[in-house]
Short mmCIF file of N, CA, C and O in Angstrom, two decimals:
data_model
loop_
_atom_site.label_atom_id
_atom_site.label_comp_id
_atom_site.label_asym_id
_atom_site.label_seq_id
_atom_site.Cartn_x
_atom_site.Cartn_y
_atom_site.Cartn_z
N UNK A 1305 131.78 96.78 86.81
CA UNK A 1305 132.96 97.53 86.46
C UNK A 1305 134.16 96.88 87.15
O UNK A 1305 134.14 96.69 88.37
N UNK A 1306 134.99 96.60 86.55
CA UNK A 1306 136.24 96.18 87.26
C UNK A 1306 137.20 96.62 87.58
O UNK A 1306 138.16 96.03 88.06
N UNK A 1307 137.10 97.66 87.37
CA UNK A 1307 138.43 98.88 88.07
C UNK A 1307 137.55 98.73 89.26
O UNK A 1307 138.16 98.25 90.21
N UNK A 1308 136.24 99.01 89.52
CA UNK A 1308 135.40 99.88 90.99
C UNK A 1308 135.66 98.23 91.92
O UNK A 1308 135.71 98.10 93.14
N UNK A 1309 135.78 97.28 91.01
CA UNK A 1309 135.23 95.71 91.78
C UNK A 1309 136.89 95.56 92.59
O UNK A 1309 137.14 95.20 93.74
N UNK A 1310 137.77 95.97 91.55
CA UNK A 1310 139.40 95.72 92.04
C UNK A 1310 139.70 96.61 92.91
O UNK A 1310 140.55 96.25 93.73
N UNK A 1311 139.13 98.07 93.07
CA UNK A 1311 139.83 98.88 94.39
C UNK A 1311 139.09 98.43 95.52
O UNK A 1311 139.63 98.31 96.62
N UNK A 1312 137.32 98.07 95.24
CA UNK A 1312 136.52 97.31 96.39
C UNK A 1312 137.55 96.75 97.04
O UNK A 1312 138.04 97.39 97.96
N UNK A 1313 138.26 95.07 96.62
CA UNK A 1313 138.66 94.65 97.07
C UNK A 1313 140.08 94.95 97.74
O UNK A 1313 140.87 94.20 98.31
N UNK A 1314 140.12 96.54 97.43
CA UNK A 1314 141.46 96.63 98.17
C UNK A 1314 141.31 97.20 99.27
O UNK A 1314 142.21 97.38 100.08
N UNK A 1315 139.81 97.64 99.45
CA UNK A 1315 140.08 98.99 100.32
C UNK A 1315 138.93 99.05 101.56
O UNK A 1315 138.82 99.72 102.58
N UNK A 1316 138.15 97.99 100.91
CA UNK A 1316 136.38 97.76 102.02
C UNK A 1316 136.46 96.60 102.54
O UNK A 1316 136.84 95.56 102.00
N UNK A 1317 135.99 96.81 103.89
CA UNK A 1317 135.54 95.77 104.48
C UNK A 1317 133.97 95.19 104.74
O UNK A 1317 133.47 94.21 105.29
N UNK A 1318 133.47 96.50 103.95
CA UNK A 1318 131.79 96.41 104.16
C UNK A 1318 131.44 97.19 103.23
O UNK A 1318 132.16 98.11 102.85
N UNK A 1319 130.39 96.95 102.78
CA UNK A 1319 129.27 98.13 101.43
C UNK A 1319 128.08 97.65 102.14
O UNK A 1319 127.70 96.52 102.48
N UNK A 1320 127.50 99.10 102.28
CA UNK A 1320 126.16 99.37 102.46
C UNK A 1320 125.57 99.69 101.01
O UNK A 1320 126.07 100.53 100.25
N UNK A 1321 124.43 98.92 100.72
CA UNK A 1321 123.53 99.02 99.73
C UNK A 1321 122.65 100.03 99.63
O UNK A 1321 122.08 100.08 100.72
N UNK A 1322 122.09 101.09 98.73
CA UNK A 1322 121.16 101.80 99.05
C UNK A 1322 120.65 102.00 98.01
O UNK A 1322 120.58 103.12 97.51
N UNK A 1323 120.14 100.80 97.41
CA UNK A 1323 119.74 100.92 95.74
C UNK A 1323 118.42 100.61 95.57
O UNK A 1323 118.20 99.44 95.23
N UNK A 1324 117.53 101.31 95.71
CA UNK A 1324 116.10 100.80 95.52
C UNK A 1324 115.68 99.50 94.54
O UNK A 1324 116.15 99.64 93.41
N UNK A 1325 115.16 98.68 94.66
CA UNK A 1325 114.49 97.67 94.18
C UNK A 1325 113.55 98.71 92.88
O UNK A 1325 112.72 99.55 93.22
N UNK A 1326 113.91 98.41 91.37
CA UNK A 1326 113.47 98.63 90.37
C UNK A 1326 114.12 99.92 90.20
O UNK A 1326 113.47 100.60 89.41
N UNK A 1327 115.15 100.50 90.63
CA UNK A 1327 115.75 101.99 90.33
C UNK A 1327 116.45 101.30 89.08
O UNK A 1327 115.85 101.43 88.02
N UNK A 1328 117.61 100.61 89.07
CA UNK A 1328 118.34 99.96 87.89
C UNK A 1328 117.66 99.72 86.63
O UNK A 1328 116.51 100.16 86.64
N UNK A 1329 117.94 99.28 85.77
CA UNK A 1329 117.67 98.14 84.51
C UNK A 1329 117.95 97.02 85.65
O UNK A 1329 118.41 96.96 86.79
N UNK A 1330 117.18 95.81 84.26
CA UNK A 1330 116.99 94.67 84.96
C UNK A 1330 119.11 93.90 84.90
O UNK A 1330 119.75 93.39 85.82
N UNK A 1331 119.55 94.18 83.37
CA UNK A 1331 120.75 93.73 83.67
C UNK A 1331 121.67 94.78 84.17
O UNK A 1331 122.87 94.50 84.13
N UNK A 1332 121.32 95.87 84.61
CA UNK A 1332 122.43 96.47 85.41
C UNK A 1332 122.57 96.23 86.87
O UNK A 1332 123.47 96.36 87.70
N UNK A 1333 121.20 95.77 86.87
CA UNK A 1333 120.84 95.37 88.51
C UNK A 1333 121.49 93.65 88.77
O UNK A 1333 121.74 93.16 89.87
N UNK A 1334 121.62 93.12 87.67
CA UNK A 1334 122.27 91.90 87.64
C UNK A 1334 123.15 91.78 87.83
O UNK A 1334 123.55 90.98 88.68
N UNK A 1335 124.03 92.67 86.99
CA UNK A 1335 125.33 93.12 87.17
C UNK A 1335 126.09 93.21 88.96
O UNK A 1335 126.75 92.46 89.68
N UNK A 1336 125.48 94.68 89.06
CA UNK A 1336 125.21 94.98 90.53
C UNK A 1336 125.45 93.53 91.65
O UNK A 1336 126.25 93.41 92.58
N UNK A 1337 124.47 92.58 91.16
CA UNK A 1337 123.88 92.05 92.15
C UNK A 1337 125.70 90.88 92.61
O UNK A 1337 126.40 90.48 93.55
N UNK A 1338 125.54 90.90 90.88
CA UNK A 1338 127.02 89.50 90.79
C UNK A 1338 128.10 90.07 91.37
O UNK A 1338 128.92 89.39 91.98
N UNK A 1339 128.23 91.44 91.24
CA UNK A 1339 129.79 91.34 91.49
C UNK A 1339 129.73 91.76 93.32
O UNK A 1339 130.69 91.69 94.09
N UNK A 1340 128.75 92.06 93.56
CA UNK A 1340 128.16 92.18 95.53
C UNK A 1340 128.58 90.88 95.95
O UNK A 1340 129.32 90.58 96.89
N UNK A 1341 127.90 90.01 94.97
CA UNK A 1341 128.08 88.58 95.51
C UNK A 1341 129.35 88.17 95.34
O UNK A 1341 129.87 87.57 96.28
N UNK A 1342 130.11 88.40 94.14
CA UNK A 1342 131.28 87.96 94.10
C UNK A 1342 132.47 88.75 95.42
O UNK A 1342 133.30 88.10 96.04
N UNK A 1343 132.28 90.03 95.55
CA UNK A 1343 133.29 90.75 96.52
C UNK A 1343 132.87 90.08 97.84
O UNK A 1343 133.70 89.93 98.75
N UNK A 1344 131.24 89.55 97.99
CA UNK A 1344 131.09 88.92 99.48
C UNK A 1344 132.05 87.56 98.99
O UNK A 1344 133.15 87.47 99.53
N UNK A 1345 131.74 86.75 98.19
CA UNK A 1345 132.59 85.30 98.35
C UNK A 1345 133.60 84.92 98.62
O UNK A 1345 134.06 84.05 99.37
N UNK A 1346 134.20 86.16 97.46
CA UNK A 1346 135.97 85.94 97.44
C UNK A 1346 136.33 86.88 98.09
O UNK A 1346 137.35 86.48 98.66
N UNK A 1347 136.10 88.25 98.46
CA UNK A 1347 136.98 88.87 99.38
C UNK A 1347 136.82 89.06 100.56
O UNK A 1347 137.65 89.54 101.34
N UNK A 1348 135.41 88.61 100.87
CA UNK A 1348 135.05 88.51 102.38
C UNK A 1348 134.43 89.64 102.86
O UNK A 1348 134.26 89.73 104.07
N UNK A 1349 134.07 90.54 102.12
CA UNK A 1349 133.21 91.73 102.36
C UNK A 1349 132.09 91.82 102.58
O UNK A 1349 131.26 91.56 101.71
N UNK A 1350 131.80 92.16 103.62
CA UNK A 1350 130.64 92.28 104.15
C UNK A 1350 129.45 93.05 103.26
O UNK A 1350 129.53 94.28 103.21
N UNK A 1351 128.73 92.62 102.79
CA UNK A 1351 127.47 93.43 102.09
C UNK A 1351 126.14 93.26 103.01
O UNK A 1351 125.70 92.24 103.54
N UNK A 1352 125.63 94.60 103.01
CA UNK A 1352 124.55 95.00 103.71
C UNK A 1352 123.79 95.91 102.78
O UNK A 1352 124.12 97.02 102.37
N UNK A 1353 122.77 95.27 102.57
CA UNK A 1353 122.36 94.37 102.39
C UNK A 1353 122.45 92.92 101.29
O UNK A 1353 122.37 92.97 100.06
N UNK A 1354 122.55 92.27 101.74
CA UNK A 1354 123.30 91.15 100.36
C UNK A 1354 121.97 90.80 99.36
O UNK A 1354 120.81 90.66 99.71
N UNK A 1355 122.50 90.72 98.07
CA UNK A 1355 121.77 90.58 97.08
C UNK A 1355 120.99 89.65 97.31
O UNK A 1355 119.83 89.80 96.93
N UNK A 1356 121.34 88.49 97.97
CA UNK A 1356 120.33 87.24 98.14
C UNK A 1356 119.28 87.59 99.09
O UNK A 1356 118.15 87.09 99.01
N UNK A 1357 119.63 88.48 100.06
CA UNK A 1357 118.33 88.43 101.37
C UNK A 1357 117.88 90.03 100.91
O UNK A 1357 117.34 90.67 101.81
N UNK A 1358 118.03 90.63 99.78
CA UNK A 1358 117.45 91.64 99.12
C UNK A 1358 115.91 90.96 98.04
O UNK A 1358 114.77 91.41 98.16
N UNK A 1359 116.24 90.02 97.25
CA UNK A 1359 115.29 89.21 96.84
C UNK A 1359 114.30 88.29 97.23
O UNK A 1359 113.18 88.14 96.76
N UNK A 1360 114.95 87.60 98.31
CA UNK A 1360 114.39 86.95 98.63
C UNK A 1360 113.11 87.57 99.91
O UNK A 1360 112.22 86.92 100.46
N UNK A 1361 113.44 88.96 100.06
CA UNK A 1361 112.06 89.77 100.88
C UNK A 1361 110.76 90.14 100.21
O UNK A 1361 109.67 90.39 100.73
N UNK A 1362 111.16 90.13 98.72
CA UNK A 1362 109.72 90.18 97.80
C UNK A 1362 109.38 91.85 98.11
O UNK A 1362 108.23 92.20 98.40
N UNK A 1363 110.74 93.03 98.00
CA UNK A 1363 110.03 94.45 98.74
C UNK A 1363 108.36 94.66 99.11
O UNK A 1363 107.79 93.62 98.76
N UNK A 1364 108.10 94.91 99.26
CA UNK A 1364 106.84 95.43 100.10
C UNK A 1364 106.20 93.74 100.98
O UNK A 1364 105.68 93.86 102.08
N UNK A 1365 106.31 92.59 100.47
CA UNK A 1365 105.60 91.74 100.97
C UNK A 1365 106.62 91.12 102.17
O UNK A 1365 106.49 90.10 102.85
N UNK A 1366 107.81 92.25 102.15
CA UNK A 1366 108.31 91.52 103.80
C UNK A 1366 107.08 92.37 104.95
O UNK A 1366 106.71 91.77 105.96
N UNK A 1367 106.57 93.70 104.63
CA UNK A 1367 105.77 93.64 105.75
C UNK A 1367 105.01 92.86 105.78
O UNK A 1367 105.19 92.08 106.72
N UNK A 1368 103.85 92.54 104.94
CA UNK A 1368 103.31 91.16 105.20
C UNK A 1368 103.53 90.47 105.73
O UNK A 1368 102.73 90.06 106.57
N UNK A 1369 105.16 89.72 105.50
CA UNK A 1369 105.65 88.81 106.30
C UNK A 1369 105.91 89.20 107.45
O UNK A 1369 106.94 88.63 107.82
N UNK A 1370 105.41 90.02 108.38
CA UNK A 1370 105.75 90.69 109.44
C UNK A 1370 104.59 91.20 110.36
O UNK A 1370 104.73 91.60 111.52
N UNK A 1371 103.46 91.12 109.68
CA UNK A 1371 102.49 91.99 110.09
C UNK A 1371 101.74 90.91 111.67
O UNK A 1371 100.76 91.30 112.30
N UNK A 1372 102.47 89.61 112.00
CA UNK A 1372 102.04 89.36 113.07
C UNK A 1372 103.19 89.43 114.16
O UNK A 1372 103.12 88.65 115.11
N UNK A 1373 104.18 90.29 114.06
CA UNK A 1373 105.11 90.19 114.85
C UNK A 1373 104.93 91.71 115.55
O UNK A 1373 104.34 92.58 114.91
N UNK A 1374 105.57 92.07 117.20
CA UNK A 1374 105.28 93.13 117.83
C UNK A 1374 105.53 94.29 116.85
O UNK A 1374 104.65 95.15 116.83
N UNK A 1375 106.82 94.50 115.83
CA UNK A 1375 106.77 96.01 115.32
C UNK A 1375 105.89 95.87 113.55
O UNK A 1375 105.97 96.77 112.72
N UNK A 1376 105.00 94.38 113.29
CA UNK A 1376 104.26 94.94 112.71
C UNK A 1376 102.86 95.17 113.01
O UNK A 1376 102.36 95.20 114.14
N UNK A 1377 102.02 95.41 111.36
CA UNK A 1377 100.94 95.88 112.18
C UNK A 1377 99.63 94.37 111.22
O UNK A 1377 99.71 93.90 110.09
N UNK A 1378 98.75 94.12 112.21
CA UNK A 1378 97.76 93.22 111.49
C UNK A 1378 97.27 93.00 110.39
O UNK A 1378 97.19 92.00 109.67
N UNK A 1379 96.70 94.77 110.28
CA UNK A 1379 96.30 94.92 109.07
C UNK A 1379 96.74 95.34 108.02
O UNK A 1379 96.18 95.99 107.13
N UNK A 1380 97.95 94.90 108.12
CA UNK A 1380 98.74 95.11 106.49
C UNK A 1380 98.61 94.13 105.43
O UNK A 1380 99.13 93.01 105.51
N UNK A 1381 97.85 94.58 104.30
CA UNK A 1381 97.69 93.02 102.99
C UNK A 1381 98.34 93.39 102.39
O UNK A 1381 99.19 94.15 102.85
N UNK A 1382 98.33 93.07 101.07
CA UNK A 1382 99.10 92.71 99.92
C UNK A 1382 98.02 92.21 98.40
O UNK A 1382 97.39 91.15 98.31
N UNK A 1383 98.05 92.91 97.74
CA UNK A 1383 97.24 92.27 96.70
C UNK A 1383 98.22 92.78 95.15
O UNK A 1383 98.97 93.73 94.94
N UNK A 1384 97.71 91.52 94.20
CA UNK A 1384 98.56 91.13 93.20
C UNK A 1384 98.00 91.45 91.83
O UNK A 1384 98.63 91.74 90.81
N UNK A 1385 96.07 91.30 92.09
CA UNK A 1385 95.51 91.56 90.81
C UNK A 1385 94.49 92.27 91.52
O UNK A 1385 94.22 92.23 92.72
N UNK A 1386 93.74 93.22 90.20
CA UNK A 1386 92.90 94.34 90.38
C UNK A 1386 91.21 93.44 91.33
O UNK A 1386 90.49 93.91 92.21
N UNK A 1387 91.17 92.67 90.93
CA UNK A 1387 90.35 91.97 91.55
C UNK A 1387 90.23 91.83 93.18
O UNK A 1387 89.26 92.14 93.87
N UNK A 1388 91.69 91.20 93.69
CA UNK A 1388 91.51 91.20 95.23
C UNK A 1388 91.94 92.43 95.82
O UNK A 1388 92.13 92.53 97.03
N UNK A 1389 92.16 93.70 94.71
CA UNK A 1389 92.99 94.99 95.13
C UNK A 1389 91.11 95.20 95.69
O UNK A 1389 90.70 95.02 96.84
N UNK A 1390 90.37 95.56 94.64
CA UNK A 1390 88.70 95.99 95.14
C UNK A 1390 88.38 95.69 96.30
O UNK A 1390 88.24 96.46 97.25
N UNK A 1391 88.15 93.85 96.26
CA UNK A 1391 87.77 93.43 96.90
C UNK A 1391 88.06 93.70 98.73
O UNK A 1391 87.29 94.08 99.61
N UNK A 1392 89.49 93.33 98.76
CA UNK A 1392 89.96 93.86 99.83
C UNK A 1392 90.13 94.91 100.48
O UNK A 1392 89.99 94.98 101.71
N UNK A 1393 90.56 96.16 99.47
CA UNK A 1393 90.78 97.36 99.86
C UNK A 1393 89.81 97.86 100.36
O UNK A 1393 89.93 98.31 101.50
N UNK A 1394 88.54 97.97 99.69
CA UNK A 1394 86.85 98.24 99.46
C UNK A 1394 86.68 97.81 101.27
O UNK A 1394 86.23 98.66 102.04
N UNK A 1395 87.07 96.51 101.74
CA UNK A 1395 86.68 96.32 103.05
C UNK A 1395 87.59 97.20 103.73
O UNK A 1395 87.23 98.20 104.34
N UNK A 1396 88.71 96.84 103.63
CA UNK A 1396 89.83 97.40 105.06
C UNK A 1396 89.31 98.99 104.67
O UNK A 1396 88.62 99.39 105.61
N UNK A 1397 89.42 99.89 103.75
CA UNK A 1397 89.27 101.40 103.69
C UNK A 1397 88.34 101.76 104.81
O UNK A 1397 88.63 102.67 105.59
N UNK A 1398 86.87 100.84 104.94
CA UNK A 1398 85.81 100.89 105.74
C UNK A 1398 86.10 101.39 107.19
O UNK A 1398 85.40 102.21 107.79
N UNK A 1399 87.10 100.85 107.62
CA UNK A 1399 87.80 101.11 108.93
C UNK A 1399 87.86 102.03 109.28
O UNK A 1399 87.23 102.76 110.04
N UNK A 1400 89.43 102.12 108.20
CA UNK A 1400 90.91 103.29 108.36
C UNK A 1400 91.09 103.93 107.49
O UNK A 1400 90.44 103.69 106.47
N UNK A 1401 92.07 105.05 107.48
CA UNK A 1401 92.70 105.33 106.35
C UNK A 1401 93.59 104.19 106.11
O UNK A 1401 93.88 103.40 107.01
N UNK A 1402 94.11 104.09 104.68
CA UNK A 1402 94.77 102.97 104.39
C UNK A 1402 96.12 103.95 103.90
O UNK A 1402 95.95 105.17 103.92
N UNK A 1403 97.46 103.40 103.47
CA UNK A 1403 98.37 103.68 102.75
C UNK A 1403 98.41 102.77 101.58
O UNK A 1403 98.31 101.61 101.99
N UNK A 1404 98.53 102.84 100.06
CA UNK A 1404 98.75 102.24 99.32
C UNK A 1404 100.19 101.94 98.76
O UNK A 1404 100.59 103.10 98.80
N UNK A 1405 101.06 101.35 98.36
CA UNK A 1405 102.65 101.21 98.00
C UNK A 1405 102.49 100.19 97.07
O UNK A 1405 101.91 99.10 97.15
N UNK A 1406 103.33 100.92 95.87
CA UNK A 1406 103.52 99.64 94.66
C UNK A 1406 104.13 99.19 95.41
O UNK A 1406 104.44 99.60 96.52
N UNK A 1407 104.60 97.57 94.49
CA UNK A 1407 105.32 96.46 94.89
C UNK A 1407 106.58 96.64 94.19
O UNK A 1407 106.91 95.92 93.25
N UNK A 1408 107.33 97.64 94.66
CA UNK A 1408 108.70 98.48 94.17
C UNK A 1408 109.03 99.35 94.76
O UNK A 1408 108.15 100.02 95.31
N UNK A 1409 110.22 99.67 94.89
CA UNK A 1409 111.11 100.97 95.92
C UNK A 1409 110.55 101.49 96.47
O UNK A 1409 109.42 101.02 96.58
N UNK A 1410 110.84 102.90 97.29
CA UNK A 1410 110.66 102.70 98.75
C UNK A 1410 109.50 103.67 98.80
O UNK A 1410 108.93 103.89 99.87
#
């Protein structure tokens, strides 16, 4: 929208993001994503979270990417097809209780 993109730039120095990953359409979320990027380029506005380090976390597989650092946890996987979902889950359940989370919002 370019009325909302033109007062942005008159009036923010920062936008906080709070848009779940798969809440949008795919081109409204595009939308979204360009003109974040454009108000960070050209007007210098701070976006939190910025569209680029929003994608590039893969939602749910940043814990993964995390699960050997102190605030994560070991046994956190990740599976993609019904196959290593069995396979894996079938073991770790053995343990613990598990939590399950699509690979989408929060």
């Amino acid at each position: 929208n370019d009325a909302l993109k033109k007062y942005l730039k008159k009036v923010a120095h920062g936008i906080i993001v709070r848009i779940n990953p798969g809440t949008l359409s795919t081109s409204t979320q595009k939308k979204c994503d360009d003109m974040l990027r454009e108000l960070s380029s050209d007007a210098g506005i701070k976006i939190l979270s910025h569209p680029d380090v929003t994608s590039s976390l893969g939602a749910k597989d940043s814990l993964v990417k995390i699960k050997s650092l102190k605030c994560g946890l070991e046994d956190t996987e990740v599976y993609y097809t019904p196959e290593s979902f069995s396979a894996g889950f079938r073991t770790t359940i053995a343990f613990q209780p598990r939590v399950i989370k699509q690979n989408r919002g929060s």
